[in-house]
Coordinates of C-alpha atoms and ligand atoms in Angstrom, one line a residue:
X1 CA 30.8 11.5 -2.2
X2 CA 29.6 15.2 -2.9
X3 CA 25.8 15.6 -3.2
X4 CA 24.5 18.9 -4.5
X5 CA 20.5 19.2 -4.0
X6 CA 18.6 21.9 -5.4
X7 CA 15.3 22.6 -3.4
X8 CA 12.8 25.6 -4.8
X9 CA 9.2 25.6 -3.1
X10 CA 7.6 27.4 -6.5
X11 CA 9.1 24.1 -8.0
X12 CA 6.3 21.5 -7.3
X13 CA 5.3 18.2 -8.8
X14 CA 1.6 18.0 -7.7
X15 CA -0.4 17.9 -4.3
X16 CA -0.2 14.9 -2.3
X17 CA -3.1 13.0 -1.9
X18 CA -3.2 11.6 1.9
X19 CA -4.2 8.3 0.5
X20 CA -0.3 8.0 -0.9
X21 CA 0.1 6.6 2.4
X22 CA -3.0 4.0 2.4
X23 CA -2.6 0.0 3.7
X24 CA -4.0 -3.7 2.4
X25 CA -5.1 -6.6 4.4
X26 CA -7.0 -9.8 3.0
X27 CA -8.3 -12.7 4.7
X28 CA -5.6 -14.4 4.5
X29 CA -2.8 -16.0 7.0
X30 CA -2.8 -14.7 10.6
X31 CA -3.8 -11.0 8.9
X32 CA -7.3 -10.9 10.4
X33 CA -7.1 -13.8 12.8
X34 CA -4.5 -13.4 15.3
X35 CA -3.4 -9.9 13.4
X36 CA -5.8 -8.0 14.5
X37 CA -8.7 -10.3 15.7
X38 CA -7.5 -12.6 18.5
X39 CA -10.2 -12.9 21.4
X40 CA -8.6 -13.8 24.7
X41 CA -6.0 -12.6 23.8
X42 CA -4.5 -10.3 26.5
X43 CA -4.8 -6.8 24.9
X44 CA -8.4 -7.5 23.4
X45 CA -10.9 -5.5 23.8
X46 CA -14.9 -6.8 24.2
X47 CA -14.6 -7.4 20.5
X48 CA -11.9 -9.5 20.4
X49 CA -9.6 -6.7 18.5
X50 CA -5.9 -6.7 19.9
X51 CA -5.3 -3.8 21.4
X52 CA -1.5 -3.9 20.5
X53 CA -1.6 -3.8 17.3
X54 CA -4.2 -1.5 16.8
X55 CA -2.0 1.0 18.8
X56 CA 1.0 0.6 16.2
X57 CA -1.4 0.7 13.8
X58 CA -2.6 4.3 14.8
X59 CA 0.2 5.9 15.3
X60 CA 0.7 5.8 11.3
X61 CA -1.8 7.6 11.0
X62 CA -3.0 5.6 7.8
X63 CA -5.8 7.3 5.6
X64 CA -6.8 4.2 3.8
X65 CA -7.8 0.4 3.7
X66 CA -8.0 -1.9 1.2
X67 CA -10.0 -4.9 2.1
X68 CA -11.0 -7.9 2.0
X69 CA -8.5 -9.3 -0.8
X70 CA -6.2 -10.2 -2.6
X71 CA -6.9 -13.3 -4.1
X72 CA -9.7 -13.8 -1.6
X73 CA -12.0 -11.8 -2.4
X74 CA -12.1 -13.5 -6.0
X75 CA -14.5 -17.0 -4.4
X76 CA -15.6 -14.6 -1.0
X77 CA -19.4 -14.5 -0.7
X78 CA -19.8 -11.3 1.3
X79 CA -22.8 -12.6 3.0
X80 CA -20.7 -15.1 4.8
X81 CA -19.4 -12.7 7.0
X82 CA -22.9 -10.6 8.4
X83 CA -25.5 -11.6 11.1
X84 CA -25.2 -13.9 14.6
X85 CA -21.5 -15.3 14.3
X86 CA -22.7 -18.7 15.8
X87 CA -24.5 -19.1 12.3
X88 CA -21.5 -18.1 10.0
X89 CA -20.5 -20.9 7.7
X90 CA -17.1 -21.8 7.5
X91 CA -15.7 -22.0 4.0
X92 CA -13.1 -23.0 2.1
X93 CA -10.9 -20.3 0.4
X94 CA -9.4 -21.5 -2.5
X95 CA -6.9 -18.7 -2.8
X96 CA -5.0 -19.9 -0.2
X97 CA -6.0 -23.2 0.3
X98 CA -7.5 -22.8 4.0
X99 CA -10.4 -22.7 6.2
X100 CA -12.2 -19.0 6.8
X101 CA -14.4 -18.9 9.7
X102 CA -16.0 -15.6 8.6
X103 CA -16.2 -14.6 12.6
X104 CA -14.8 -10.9 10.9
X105 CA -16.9 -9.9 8.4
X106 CA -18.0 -6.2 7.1
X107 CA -19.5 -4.7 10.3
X108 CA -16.9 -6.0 12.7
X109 CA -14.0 -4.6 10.5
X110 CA -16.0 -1.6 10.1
X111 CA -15.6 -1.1 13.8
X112 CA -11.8 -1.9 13.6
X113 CA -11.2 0.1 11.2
X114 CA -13.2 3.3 12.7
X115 CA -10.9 2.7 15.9
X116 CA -8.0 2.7 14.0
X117 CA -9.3 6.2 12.2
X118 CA -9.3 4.4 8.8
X119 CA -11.5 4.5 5.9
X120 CA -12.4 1.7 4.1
X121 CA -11.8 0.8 0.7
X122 CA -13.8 -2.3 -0.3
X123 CA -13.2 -4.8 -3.2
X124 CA -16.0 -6.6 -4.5
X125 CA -15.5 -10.2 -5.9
X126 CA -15.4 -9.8 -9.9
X127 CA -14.4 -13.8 -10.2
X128 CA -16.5 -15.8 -9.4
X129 CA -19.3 -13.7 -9.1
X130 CA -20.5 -10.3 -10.6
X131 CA -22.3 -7.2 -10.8
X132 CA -25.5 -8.4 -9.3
X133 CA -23.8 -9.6 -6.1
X134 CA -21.3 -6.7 -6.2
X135 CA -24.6 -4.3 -6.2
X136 CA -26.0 -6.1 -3.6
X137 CA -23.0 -5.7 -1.0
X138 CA -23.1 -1.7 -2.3
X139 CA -26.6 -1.2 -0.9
X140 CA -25.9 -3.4 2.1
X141 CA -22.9 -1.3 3.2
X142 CA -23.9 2.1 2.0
X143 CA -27.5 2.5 2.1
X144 CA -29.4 4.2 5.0
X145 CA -32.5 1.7 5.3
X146 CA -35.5 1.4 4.3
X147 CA -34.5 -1.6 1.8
X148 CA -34.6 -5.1 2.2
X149 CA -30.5 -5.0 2.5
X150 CA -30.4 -1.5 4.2
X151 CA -32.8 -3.3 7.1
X152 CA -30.7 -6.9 7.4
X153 CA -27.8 -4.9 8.3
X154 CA -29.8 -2.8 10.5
X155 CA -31.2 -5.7 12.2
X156 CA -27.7 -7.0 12.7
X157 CA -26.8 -4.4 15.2
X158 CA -25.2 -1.9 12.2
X159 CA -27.6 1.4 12.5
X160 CA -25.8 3.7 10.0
X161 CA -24.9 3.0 6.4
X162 CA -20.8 2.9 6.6
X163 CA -20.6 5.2 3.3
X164 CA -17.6 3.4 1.6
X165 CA -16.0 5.8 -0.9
X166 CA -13.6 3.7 -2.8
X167 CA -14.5 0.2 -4.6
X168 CA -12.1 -2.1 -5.9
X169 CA -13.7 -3.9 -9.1
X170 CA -12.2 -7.4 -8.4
X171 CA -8.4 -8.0 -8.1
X172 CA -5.3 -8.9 -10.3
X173 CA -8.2 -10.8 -13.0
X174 CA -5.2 -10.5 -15.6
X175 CA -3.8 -13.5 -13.6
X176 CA -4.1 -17.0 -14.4
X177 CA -3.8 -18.0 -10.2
X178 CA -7.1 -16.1 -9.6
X179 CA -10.2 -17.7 -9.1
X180 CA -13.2 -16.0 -12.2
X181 CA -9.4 -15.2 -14.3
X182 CA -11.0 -13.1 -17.1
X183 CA -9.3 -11.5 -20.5
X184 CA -9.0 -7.9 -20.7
X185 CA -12.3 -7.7 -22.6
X186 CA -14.3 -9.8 -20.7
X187 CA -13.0 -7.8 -17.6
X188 CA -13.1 -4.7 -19.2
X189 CA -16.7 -5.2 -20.0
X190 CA -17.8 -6.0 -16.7
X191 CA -15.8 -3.7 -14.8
X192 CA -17.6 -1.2 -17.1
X193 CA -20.9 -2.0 -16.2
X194 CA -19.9 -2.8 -12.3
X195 CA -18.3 0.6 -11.7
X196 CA -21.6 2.4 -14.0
X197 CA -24.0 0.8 -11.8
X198 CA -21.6 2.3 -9.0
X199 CA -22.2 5.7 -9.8
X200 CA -26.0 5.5 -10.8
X201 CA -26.1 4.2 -6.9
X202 CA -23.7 6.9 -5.8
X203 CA -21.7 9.7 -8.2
X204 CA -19.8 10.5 -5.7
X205 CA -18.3 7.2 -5.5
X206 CA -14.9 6.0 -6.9
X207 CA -13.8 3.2 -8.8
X208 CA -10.5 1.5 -9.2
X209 CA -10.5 -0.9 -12.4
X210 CA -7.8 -3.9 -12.4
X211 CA -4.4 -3.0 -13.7
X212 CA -1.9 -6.2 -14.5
X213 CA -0.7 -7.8 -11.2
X214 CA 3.0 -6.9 -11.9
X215 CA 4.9 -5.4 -14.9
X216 CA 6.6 -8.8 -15.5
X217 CA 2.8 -10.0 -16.8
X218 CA 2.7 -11.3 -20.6
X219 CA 0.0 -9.2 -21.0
X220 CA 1.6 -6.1 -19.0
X221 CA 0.7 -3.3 -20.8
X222 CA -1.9 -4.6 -23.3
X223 CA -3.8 -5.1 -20.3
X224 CA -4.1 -1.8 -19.0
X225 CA -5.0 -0.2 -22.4
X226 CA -7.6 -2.8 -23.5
X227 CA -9.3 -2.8 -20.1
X228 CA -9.4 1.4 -20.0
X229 CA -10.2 1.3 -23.7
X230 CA -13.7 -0.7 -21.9
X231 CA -14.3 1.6 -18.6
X232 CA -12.0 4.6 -19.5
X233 CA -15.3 6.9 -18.2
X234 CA -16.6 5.1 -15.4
X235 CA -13.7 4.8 -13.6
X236 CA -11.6 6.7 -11.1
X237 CA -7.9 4.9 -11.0
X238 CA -6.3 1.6 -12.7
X239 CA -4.5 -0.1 -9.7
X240 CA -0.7 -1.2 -10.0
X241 CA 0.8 -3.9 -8.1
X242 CA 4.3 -5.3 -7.4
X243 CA 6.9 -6.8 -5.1
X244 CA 10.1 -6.7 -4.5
X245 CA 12.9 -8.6 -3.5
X246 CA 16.5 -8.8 -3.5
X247 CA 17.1 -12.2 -4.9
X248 CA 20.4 -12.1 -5.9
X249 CA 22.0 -10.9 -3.0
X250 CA 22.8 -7.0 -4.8
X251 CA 22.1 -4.6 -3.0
X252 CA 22.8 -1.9 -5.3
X253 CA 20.6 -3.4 -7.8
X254 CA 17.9 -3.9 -5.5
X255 CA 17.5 -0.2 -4.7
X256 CA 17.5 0.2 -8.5
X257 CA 14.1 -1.4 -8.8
X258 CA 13.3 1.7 -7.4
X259 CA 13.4 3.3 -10.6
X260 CA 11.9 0.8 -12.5
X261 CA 9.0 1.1 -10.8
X262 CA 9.0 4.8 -11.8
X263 CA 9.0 3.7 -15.4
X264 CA 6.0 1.3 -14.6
X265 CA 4.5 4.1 -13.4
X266 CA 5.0 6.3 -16.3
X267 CA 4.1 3.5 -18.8
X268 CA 0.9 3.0 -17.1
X269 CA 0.7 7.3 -17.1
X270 CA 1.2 7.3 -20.9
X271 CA -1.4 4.3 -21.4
X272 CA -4.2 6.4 -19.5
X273 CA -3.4 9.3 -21.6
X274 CA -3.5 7.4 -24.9
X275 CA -6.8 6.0 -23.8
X276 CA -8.0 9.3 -22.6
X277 CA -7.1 11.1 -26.2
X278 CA -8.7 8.3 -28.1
X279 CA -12.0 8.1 -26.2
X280 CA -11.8 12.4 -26.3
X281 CA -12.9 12.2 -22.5
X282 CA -12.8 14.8 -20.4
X283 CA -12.5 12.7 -17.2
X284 CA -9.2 11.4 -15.4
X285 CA -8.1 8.2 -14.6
X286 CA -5.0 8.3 -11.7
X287 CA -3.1 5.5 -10.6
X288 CA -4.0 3.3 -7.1
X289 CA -0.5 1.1 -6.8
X290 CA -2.4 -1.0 -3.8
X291 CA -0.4 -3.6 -2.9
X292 CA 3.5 -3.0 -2.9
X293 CA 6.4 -4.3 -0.5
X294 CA 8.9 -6.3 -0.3
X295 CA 8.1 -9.8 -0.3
X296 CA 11.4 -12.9 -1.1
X297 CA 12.6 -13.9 2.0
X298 CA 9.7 -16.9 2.4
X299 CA 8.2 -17.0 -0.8
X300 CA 9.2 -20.6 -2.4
X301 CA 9.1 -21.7 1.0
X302 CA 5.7 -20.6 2.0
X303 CA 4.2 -22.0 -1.6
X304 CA 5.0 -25.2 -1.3
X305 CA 3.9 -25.1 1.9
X306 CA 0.8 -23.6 0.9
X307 CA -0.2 -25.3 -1.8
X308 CA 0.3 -28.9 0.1
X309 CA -1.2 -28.1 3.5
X310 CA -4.6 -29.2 4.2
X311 CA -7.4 -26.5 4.5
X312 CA -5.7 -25.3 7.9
X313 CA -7.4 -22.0 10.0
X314 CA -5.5 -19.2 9.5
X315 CA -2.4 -20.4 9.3
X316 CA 1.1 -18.6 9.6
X317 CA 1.6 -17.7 5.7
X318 CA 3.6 -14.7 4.4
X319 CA 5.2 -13.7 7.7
X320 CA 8.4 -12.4 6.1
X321 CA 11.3 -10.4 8.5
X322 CA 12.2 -7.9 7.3
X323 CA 15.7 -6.2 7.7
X324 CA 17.7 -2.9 7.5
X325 CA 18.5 -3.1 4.2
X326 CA 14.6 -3.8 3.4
X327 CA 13.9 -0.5 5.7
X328 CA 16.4 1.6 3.2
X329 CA 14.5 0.1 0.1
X330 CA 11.0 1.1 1.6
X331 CA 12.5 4.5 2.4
X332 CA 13.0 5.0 -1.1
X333 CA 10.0 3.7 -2.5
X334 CA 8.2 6.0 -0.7
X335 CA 10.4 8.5 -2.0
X336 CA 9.3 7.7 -5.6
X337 CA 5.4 7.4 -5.1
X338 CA 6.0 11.2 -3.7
X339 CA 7.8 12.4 -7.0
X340 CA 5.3 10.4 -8.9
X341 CA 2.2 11.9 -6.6
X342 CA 1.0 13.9 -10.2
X343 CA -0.3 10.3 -11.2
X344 CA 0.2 8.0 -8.7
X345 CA -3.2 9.3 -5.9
X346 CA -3.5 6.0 -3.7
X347 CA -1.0 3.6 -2.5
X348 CA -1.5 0.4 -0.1
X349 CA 1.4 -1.5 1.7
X350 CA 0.7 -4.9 1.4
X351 CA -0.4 -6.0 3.7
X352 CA -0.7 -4.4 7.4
X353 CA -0.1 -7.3 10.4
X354 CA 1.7 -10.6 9.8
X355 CA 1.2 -11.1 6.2
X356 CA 4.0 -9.1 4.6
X357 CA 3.6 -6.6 7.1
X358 CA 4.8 -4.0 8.9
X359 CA 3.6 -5.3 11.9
X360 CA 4.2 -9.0 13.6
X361 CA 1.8 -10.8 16.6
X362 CA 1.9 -13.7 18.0
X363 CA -0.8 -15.5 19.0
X364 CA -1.5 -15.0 22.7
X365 CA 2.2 -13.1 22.8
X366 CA 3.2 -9.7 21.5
X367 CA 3.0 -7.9 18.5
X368 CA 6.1 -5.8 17.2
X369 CA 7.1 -3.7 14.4
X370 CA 9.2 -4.6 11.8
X371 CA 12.3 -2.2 10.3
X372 CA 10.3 -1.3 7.2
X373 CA 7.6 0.2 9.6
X374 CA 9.4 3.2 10.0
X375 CA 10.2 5.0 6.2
X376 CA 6.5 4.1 5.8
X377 CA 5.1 5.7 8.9
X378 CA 7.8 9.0 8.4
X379 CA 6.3 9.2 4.7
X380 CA 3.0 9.4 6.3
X381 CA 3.2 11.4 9.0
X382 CA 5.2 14.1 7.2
X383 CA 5.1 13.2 3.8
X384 CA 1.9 15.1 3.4
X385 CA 1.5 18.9 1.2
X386 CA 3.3 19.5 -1.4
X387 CA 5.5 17.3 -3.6
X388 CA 8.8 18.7 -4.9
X389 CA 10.6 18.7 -8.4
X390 CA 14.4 19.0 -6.5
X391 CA 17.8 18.7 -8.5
X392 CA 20.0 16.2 -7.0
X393 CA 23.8 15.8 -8.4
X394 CA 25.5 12.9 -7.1
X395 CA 27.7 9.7 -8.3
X396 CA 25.5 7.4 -10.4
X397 CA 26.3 3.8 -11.0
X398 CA 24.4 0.9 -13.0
X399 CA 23.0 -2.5 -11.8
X400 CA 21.4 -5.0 -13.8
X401 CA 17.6 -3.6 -14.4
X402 CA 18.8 0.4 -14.6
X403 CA 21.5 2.5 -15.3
X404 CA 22.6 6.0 -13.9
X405 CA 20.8 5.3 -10.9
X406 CA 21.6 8.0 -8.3
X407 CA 23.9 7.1 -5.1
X408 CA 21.5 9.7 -3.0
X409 CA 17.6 9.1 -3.4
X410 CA 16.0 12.8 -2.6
X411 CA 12.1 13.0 -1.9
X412 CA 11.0 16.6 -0.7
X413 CA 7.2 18.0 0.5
X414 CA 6.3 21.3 1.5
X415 CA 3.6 21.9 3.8
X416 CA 2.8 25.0 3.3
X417 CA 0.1 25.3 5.9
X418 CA 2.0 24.4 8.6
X419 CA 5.1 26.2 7.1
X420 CA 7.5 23.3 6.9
X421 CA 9.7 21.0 4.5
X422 CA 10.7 17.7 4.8
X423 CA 13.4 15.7 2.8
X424 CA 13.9 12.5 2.8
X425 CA 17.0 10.9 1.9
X426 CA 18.6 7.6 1.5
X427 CA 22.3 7.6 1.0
X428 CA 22.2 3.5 -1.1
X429 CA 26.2 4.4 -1.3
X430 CA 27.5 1.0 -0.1
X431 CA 30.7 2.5 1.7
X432 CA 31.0 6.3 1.3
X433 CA 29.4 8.7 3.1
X434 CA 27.5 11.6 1.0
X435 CA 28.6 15.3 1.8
X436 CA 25.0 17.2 1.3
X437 CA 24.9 20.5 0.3
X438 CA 21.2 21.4 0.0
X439 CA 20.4 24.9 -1.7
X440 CA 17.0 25.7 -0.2
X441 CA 15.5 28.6 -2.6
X442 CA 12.2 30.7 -2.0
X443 CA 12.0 29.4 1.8
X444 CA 12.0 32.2 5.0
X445 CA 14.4 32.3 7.4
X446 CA 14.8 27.5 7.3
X447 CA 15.6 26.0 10.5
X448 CA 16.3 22.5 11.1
X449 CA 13.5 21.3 13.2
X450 CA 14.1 17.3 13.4
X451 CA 16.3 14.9 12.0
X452 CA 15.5 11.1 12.6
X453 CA 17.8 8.6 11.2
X454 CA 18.1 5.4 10.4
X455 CA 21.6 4.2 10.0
X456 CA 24.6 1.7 11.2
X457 CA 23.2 -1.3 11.1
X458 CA 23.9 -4.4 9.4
X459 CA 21.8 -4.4 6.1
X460 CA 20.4 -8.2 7.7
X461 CA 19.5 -7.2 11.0
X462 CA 16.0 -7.7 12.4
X463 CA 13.7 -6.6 14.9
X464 CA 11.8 -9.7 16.7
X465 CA 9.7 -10.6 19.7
X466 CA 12.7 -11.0 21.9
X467 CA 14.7 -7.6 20.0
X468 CA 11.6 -5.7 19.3
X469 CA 13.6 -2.4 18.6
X470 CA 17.1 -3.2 17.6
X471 CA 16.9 -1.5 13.9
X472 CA 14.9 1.6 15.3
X473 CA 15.2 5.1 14.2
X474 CA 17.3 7.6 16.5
X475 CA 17.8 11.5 16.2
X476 CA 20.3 12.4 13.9
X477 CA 23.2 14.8 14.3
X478 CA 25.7 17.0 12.0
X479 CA 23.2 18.6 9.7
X480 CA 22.4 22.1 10.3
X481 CA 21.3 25.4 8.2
X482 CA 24.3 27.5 7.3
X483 CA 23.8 31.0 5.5
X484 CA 20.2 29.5 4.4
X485 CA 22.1 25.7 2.9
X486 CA 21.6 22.4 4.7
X487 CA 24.8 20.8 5.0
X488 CA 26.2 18.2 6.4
X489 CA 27.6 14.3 6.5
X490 CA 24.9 10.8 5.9
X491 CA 26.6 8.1 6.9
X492 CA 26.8 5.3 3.7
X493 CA 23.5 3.0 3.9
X494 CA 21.7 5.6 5.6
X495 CA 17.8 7.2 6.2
X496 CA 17.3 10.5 7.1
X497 CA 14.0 12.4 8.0
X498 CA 15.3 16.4 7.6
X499 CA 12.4 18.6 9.0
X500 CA 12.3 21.9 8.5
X501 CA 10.6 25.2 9.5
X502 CA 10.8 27.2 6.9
X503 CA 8.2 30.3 7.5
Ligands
AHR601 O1 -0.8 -9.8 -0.9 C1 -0.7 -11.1 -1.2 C2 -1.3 -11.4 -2.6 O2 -0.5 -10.8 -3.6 C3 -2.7 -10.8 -2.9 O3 -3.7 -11.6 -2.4 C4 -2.7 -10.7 -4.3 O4 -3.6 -9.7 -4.8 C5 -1.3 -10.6 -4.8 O5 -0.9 -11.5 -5.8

């Protein structure tokens, strides 16, 4: 297959915003417990936080965190979770039907989350609770002292305000599952006020209002515009969630959800502007898509386990495998939220360890990372400057939710600080290999730098605790510069990383 790629660095889509490359984890499962709280474990440290997996958690470099929930956080009573951990209640969450200890709570993941070089991005429980209790969890976390909140964290052990940024106002309350399930009005209304009394705390601080849980909602995308027609001003971003899965065994039309989730985007795009014109507001709303990844493999299994199982302790719920062929759709997926990086500002993987994660531990045994952990680490670590508007001409085919979907998936950024591009490319072809011919204009002198690849395996194989690294990525070979083009042969179901210097 022929691939012609047109590359121009005066050709740009928008600035990326490091958050692109943001994560999610909830109370839920073996997330917290056992992901990355387990004391006695071997690898904890003093605080009881797994050394392991906070390691494989650094090295990508994530910007973001979106915590504590998920469904969760719509029955979590944030006081639960501060002062002596001897005196913690143990609750029952009704989002998941199990026991929470509340032995993490707010200042301990603070410290996890500082190690791991993470800010924080709290939701506050819009469902069964409201703005008074959402206030009060504000001034607790944010504010220096001197308050009757400010001092009870003080006096348990947390000297300095953590100065949270970003505040989620509730989560997926479009959906009939979640505790405090409002209508777009109701949820508009007090989103509204939530997010104003936000700002009169802090105006520096950002808000993300409730978007529909997935695009297959009834209400999907009603939702959106009745909810921004109620907090268009006060807030910062809508958030966008959905997963994906490859259900009917096609791969071809699996990696076409792809592109459908570029028209989600650009429906929930067009809703924000239609609000925005109509409420003649100068301010602008940007899209947080927090909680995205693939997540089939387990799921009618793990609900009816779920919703019979009696109020265990962090029990092993979520903990999908991924495989190769999961690893090429993540690749591309990142690929789109960097050619949609002019509206799309924030994105989370959902979620981080265990529960449709990137990252597997057992308890008391070791901790591994799964094949999707790769695209999403490469889009972070060099998926950061510039994002590209590039030309590709390639075979097309059509699946069952799109048509004309392209054979080669092309993302391209340009850090022009540190004078380098880097594509990313997914050949989906099932059995031809795709003859590139990149035309790089308005770049000095480009020189291949890296290539990383992933490729040749079969689209089912797994990594594990016995085969921790048998779908890794290698360095790639037969793609060079020649008379300023990048040329050369990707293999049929393969990921590449091209990184160049280009002056
Ligand atoms: O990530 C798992 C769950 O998926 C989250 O709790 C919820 O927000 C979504 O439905």
């Amino acid at each position: 297959m022929k691939a012609r790629v047109t590359v121009h660095r005066d050709f740009r889509i928008a600035s990326i915003d490091h958050r692109l490359y943001s994560a999610f984890i909830e109370h839920m499962g073996r997330a917290i417990y056992t992901g990355i709280y387990e004391p006695g474990h071997p690898s904890a440290d003093a605080n009881g936080f797994r050394q392991d997996v906070l390691k494989f958690v650094q090295d990508l470099k994530i910007p973001a965190i979106r915590y504590p929930g998920g469904n969760f956080v719509s029955a979590y009573r944030w006081e639960d979770g501060i002062g002596p951990k001897d005196q913690r209640p143990v609750r029952l969450d009704l989002a998941w039907r199990s026991k929470e200890t509340n032995q993490v709570g707010i200042n301990e993941f603070a410290i996890w989350a500082d190690m791991a070089g993470i800010d924080m991005m709290l939701a506050v429980n819009l469902g069964s609770r409201g703005l008074e209790d959402a206030r009060d969890f504000l001034e607790y976390v944010n504010f220096p002292g001197g308050t009757q909140l400010s001092e009870l964290r003080r006096s348990h052990g947390t000297e300095k305000p953590h100065d949270v940024k970003m505040w989620c106002l509730g989560n997926e309350m479009d959906g009939p599952w979640q505790v405090g399930h409002k209508t777009a009005i109701e949820y508009g209304r007090l989103a509204d006020e939530t997010a104003k009394a936000f700002k009169l705390f802090d105006k520096s601080i950002e808000t993300v209002v409730c978007g529909s849980s997935n695009d297959g909602m009834k209400t999907y995308p009603e939702w959106e515009r009745q909810v921004l027609e109620e907090c268009y001003e006060n807030v910062n971003y809508i958030s966008l969630h959905k997963y994906f899965g490859n259900q009917s065994g096609d791969t071809l039309n699996f990696f076409g959800k792809i592109e459908q989730t570029g028209r989600y985007i650009q429906t929930i795009g067009g809703t924000i502007d239609y609000v925005k014109a109509k409420k003649r507001a100068k301010n602008s709303v940007y899209i947080c898509f927090d909680e995205w990844n693939v997540w089939y493999h387990n799921i009618e299994e793990d609900g009816r386990r779920w919703r019979s199982w009696d109020w265990p302790e962090a029990p092993a719920l979520l903990e999908e495998t991924y495989n190769f062929e999961d690893a090429l759709f993540v690749a591309g997926l990142m690929n789109e939220f960097i050619r949609r990086s002019d509206r799309v500002k924030i994105a989370c993987i959902a979620q981080l360890v265990n529960v449709i994660a990137p990252i597997r531990a057992e308890k008391g045994g070791p901790a591994w990372r799964q094949t999707i952990y790769y695209p999403y680490q490469f889009a972070s670590l060099y998926g950061r400057g510039e994002a590209l508007n590039i030309a590709v001409e390639c075979k097309t085919y059509d699946c069952a939710v799109e048509n004309e979907v392209k054979y080669l998936d092309v993302a391209g950024v340009h850090d022009r600080e540190g004078g380098t591009l880097t594509l990313f490319v997914v050949n989906r072809h099932l059995s031809e290999a795709a003859d590139l011919d990149v035309a790089l204009h308005g770049f000095t002198n480009p020189r291949l730098i890296e290539h990383l690849v992933m490729e040749g395996h079969d689209l089912r194989a797994v990594n594990g605790p016995d085969h921790p690294e048998r779908v890794v990525p290698t360095q790639g070979n037969g793609v060079g510069v020649e008379d300023g083009a990048l040329k050369g042969k990707l293999a049929a179901l393969s990921y590449h990383v091209l990184r160049l210097s280009v002056g």
